[in-house]
Coordinates of C-alpha atoms in Angstrom, one line a residue:
X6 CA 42.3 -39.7 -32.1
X7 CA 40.2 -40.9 -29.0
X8 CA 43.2 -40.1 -26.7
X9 CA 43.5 -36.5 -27.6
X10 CA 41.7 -33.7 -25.8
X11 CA 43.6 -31.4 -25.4
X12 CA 44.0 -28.1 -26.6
X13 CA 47.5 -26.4 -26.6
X14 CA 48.3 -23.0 -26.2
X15 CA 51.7 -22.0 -28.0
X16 CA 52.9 -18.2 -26.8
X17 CA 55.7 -16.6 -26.3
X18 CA 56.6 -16.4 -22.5
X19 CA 56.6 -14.2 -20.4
X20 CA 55.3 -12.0 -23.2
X21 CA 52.0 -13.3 -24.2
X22 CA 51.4 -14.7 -20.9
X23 CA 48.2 -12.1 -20.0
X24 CA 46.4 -13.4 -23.1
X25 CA 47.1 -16.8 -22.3
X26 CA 46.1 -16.5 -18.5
X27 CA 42.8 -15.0 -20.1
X28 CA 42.1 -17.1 -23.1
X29 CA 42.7 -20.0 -21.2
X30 CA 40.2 -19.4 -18.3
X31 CA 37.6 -18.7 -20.8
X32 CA 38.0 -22.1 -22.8
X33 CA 38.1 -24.1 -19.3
X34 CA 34.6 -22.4 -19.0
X35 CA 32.8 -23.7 -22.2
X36 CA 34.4 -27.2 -20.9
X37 CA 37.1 -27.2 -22.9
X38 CA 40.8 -28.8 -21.7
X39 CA 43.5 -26.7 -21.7
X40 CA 47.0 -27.4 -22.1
X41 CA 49.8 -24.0 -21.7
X42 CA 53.6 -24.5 -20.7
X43 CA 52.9 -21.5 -17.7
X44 CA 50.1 -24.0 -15.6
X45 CA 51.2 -27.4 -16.9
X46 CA 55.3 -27.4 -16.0
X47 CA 55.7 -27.8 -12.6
X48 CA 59.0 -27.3 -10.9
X49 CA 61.9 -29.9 -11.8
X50 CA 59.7 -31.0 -15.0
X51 CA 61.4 -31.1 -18.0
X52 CA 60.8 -28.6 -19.9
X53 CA 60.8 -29.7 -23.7
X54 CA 59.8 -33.6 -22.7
X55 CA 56.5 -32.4 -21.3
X56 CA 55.7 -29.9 -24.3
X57 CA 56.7 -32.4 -27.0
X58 CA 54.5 -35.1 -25.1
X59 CA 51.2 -32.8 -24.9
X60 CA 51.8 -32.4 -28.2
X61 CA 52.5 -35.7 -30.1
X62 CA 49.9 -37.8 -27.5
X63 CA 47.3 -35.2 -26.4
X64 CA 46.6 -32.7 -28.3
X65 CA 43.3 -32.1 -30.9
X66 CA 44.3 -28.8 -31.9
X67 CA 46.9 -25.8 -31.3
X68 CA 46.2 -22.3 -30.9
X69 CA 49.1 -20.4 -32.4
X70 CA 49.5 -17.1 -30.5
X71 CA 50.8 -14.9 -33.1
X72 CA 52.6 -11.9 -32.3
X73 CA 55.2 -10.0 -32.4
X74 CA 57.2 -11.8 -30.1
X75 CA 56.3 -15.6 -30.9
X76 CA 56.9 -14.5 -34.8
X77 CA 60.3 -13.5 -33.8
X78 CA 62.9 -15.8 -35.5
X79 CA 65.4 -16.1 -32.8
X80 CA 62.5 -17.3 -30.5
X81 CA 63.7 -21.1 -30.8
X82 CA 61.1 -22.3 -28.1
X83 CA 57.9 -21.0 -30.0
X84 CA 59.4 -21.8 -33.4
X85 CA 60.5 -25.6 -32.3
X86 CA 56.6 -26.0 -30.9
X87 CA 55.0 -24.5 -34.2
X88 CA 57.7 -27.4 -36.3
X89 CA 56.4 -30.0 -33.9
X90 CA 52.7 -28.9 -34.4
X91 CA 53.4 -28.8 -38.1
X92 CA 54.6 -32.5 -38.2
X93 CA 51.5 -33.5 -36.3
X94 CA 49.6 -32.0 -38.5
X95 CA 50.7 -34.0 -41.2
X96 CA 50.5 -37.1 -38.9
X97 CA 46.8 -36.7 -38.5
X98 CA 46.2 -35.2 -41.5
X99 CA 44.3 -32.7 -39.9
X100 CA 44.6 -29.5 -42.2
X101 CA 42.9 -26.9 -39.6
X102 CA 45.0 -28.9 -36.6
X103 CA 46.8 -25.1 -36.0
X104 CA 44.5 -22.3 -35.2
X105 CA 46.0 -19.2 -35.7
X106 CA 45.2 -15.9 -33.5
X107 CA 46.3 -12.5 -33.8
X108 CA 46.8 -10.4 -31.1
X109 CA 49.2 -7.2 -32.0
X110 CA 50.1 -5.4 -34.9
X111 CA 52.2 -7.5 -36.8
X112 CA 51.8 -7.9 -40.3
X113 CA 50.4 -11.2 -41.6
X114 CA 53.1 -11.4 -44.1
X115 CA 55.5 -11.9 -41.3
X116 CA 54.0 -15.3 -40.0
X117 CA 56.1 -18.5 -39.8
X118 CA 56.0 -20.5 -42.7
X119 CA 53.9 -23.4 -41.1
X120 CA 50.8 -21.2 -40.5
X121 CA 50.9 -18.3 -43.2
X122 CA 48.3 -19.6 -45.4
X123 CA 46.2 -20.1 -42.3
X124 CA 43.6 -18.0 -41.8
X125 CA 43.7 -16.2 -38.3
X126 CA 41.2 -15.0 -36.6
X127 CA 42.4 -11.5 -35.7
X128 CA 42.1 -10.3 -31.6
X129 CA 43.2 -7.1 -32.0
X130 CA 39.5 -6.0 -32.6
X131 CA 38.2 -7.5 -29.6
X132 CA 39.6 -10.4 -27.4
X133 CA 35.6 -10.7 -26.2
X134 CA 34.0 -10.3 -29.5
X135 CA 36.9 -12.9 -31.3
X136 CA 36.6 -15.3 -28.6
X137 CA 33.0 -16.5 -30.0
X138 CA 34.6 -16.5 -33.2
X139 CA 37.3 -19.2 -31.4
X140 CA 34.6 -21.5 -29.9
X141 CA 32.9 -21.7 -33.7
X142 CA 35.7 -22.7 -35.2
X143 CA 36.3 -25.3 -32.3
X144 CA 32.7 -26.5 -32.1
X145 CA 32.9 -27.1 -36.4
X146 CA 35.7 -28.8 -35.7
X147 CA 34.6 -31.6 -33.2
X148 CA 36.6 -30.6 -29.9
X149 CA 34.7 -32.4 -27.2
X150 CA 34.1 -30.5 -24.4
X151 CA 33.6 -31.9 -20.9
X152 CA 30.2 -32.4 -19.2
X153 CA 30.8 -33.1 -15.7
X154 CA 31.9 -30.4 -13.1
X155 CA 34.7 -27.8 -14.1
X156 CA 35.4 -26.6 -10.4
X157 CA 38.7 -28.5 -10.1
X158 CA 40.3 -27.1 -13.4
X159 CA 39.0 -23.5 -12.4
X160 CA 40.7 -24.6 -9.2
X161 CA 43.7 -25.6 -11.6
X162 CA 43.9 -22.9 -13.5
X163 CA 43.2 -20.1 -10.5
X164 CA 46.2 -21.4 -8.6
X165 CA 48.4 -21.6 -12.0
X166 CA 47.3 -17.9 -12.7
X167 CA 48.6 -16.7 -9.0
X168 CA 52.2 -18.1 -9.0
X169 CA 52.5 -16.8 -13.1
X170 CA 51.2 -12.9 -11.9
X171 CA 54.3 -12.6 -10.1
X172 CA 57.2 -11.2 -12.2
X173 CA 60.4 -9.4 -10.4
X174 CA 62.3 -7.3 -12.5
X175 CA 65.6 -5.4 -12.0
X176 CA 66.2 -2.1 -12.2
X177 CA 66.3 1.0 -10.1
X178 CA 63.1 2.5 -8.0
X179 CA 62.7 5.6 -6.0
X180 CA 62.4 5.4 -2.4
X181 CA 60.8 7.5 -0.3
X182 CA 61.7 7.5 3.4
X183 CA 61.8 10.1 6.1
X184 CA 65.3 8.4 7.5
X185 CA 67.2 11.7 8.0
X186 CA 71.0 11.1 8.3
X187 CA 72.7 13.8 10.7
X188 CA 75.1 15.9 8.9
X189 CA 77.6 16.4 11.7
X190 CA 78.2 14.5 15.2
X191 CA 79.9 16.8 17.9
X192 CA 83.3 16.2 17.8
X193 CA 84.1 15.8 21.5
X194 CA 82.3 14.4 24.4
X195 CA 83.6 16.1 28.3
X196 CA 83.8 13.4 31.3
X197 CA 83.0 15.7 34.9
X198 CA 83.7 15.2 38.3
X199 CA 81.2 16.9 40.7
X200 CA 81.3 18.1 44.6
X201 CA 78.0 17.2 46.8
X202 CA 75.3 14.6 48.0
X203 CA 75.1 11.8 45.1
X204 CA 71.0 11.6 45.6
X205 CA 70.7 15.7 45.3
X206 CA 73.2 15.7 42.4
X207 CA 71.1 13.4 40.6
X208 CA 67.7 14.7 41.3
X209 CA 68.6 17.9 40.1
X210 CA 70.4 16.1 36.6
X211 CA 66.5 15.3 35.5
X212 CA 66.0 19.0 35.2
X213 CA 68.9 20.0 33.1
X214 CA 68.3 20.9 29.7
X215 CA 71.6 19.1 28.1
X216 CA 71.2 15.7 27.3
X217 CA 73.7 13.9 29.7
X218 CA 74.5 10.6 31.2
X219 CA 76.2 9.1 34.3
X220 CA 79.0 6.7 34.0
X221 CA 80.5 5.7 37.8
X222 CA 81.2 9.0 39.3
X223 CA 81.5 11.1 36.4
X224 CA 79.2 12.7 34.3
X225 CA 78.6 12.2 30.1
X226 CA 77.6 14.9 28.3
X227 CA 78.4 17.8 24.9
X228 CA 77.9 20.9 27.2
X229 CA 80.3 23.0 28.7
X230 CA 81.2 23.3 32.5
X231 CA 79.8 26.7 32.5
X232 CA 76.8 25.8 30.7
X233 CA 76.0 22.8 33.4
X234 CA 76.7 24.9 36.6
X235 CA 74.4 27.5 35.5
X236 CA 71.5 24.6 36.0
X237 CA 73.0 23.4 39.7
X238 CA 72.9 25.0 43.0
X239 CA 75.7 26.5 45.0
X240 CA 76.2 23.4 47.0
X241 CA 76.7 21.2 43.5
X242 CA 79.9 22.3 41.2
X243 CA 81.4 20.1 38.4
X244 CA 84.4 20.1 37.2
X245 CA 86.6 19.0 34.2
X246 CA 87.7 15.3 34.6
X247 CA 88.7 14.8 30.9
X248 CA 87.5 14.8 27.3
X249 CA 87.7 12.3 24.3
X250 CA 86.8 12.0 20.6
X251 CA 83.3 11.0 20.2
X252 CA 84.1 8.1 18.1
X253 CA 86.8 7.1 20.6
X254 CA 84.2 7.0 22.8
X255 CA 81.7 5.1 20.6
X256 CA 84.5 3.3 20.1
X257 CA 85.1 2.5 23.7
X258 CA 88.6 2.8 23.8
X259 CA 88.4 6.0 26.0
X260 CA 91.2 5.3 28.9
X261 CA 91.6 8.7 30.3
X262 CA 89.6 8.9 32.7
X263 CA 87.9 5.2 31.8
X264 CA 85.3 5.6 29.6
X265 CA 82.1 3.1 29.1
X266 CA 82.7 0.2 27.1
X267 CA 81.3 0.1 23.7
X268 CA 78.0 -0.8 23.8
X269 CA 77.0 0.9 27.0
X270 CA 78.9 4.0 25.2
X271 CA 76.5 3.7 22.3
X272 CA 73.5 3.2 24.4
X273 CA 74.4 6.7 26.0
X274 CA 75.0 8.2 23.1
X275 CA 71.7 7.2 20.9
X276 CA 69.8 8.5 23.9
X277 CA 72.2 12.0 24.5
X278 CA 71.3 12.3 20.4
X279 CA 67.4 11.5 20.6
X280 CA 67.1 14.0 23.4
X281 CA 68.5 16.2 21.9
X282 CA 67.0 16.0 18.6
X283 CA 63.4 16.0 21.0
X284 CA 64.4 19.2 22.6
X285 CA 64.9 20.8 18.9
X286 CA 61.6 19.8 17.8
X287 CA 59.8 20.9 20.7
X288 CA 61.7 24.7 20.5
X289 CA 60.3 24.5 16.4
X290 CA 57.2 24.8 18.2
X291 CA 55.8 20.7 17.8
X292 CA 53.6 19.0 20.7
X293 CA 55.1 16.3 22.4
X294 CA 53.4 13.2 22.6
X295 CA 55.1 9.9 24.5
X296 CA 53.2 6.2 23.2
X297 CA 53.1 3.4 25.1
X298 CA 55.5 2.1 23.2
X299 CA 58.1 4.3 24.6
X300 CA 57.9 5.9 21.0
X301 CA 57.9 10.1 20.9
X302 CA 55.5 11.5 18.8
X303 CA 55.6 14.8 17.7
X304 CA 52.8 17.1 15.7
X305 CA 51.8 20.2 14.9
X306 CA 49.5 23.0 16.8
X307 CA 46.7 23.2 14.7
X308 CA 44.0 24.4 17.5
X309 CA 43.6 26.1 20.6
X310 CA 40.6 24.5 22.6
X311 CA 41.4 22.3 25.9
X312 CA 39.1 19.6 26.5
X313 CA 38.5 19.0 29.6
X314 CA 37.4 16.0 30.8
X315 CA 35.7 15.2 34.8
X316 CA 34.0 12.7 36.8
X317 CA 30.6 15.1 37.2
X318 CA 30.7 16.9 34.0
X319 CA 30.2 15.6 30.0
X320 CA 33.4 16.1 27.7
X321 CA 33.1 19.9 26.6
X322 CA 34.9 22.5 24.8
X323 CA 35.7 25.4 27.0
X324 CA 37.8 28.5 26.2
X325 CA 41.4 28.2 27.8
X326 CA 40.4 31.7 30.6
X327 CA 37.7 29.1 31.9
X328 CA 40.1 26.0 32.4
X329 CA 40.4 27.0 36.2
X330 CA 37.2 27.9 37.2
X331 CA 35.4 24.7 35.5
X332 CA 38.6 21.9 37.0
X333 CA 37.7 24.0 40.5
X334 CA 34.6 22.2 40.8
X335 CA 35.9 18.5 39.6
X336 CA 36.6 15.9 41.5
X337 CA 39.1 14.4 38.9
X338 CA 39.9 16.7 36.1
X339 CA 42.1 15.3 33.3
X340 CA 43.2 17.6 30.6
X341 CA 44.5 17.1 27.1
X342 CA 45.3 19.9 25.3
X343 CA 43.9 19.8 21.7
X344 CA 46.1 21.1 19.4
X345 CA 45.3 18.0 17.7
X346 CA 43.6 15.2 20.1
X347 CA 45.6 12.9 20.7
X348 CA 42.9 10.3 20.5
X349 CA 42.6 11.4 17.0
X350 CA 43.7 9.0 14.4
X351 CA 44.2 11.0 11.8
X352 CA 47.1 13.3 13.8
X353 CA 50.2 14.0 11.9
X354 CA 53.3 12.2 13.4
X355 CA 56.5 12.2 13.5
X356 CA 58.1 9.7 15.8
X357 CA 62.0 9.7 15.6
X358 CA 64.9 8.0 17.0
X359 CA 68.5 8.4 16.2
X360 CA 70.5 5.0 15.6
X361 CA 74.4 4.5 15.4
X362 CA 75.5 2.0 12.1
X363 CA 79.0 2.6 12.8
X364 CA 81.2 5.3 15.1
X365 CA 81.1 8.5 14.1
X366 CA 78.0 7.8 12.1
X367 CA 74.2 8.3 13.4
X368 CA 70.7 8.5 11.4
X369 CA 67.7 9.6 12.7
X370 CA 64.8 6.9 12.1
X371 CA 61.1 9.0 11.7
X372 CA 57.9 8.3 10.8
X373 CA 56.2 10.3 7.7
X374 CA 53.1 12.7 8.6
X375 CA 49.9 11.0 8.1
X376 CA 47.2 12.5 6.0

C-alpha cells in the first residue's frame, strides 16, 4: 500500500474530458496526485500498458466518471479500466477502492455491474458544491496528500490542459470573404500600330481613360480604334495591327502579330483588369486612396469639410468657398479632402486587386469595410 498514491481518473474520452481537465486541477490543489489517460500518455506511449500499470502499482483509489458515455457498453476502453479496477479492488480488499461520480442524467440503474451498489456522489447538482463532498470521502479514507510545493504539477497539469483544449473536427463552415470572381472576361484583346514621336505617343498614353499597355511597337488594350483616337492629337493615329482571343493571349501563344509571352501577358492583363475595375469604383462615386504599399483603397463620401493644413496656420476646418483665400496666404498648403480623413483609422476600405488562377479566369481580391 505505501507505493500507491495515486488517484486515477476513469472517463470517457474525448467526452468527459472538460470534467476531467476541471476535477483534476482542483484535486492537484488540495495536494492530491492525479493520474488521467489525457495528461499522463505522452506521444508513442503505449496506451493500455501505461493505464493498466497506474492502475495495478499506483493507484489508492479510482474515480469512476459515470455518464452517459463511459456507461455505454460498446465503450471497451472505459469498461476494460472499471474490470481492472474491480480486480484491484479485490486484491487490496479495499471495498470503497472505486468512487463513483455522476455527472449527466443517466439513470443509476444503468451503471456497470462493478460499481452499481456503490453509492455516487451525484455532480449534476453542483460540480463546486459536490467537490467538498469528494475530498470527505477522500480525507475518511486516508489519501495522503502532498506537503511540499504543488507549482510543478500545476505546471503539469496547465501544459496537459493546453494541448487536450484543442479538438478539430470535420465538417462544413461558412465563409465569409469579399473575393469577388468576375462574371465575364472580354473576349478579345486588339494589338495597334501608331504614327508619331515614340516619347509624345507615350506621354499622352498616361492620360487615356482605357486601361492599356505597350508591348514593342504596338499597343495592348480592350478599346476600339475609334475610342483611342478620340484621346490623341492630330499628329498621333493608331491603327489596327491585329487582334487575338484573350486567353490566347494569357495563354501567350498569340503569333499574329507576336504577342507577349505568358507571364508578361498576364502581368498586363491583371493590371489592364485592376484599372479598370479602379476606374468603375471611382465613377460609383468612392474616393481614391493609394497606400504605401502600392495598395488602392477606396471609401465612401461621408463629409464635405477640407482640412487644410499650412506652415503658419493650426489644422482647421474651413468651408470649401474659403479653400483659396486661406492656401493664398500659406507658405506650404497641403490639402486632404475629408470625406473621411484619411488619417482616420476607423475609414471603410476596400482595397482590390484582380488576380488570374488560370486563362480565361480572373478574381478580384478586396478587403471587407471596416466598422
Amino acid at each position: 500500500m505505501s507505493d500507491r498514491d495515486v488517484i486515477f481518473i476513469s472517463h470517457a474520452t474525448p467526452n468527459d474530458n472538460e470534467f476531467v481537465r476541471w476535477l483534476g486541477t482542483r484535486l492537484t490543489g488540495f495536494g492530491y496526485k492525479v493520474w488521467a489517460d489525457i495528461f499522463d500518455l505522452a506521444g508513442g506511449t503505449p496506451f493500455w500498458n501505461s493505464i493498466e500499470d497506474a492502475l495495478r502499482k499506483r493507484t489508492l483509489k479510482v474515480i469512476f466518471v459515470v455518464s452517459t458515455a463511459s456507461c455505454d457498453p460498446n465503450r471497451s476502453g472505459v469498461q476494460n479500466e472499471i474490470s481492472v479496477a474491480d480486480a484491484v479492488k479485490k486484491s487490496l480488499k479495499d471495498p470503497d477502492f472505486i468512487i463513483p461520480v455522476r455527472i449527466d442524467d443517466i439513470a443509476f440503474s444503468d451503471l456497470p455491474i462493478q460499481i452499481h451498489r456503490l453509492n455516487a456522489i451525484d455532480f449534476t447538482t453542483g460540480w463546486g458544491r459536490q467537490l467538498a463532498a469528494l475530498v470527505d470521502t477522500l480525507s475518511k479514507a486516508g489519501v495522503p496528500r502532498a506537503v511540499t510545493d504543488l507549482s510543478a504539477e500545476f505546471d503539469r497539469w496547465r501544459q496537459a490542459s493546453v494541448r487536450s483544449d484543442v479538438v478539430l473536427e470535420r465538417g462544413d463552415e461558412p465563409l465569409l470573404t469579399s473575393i469577388m470572381p468576375i462574371v465575364r472576361l472580354p473576349e478579345e484583346i486588339s494589338f495597334y500600330e501608331y504614327e508619331g514621336e515614340n516619347t509624345k505617343f507615350e506621354q499622352v498614353l498616361e492620360n487615356i481613360p482605357h486601361p492599356n499597355a505597350m508591348h514593342n511597337r504596338l499597343l495592348v488594350g480592350f478599346a476600339a480604334a475609334h475610342e483611342i483616337q478620340a484621346h490623341l492629337p492630330p499628329e498621333l493615329t493608331v491603327s489596327l495591327r491585329g487582334a487575338a482571343s484573350f486567353g490566347t493571349f494569357l495563354e501567350g501563344k498569340v503569333t499574329d502579330p507576336v504577342g507577349p509571352q505568358r507571364r508578361d501577358a498576364n502581368a498586363s492583363a491583371v493590371r489592364m483588369l485592376r484599372e479598370s475595375f479602379e476606374a468603375h469604383l471611382a465613377a460609383r462615386g468612392l474616393l481614391r486612396y493609394e497606400a504605401s504599399a502600392g495598395t488602392v483603397i477606396f471609401f465612401r463620401r461621408i463629409c464635405s469639410r477640407t482640412i487644410v493644413s499650412t506652415t503658419r496656420t493650426r489644422k482647421a476646418s474651413v468651408p470649401t468657398s474659403r479653400l483659396s483665400e486661406r492656401a493664398r496666404y500659406s507658405r506650404r498648403t497641403s490639402i486632404s479632402v475629408c470625406e473621411r480623413s484619411f488619417a482616420s483609422a476607423k475609414r471603410p476600405r476596400y482595397g482590390c486587386a484582380p488576380t488570374l488562377s488560370s486563362p480565361g479566369t480572373a478574381r478580384l481580391r478586396c478587403r471587407t469595410p471596416e466598422k
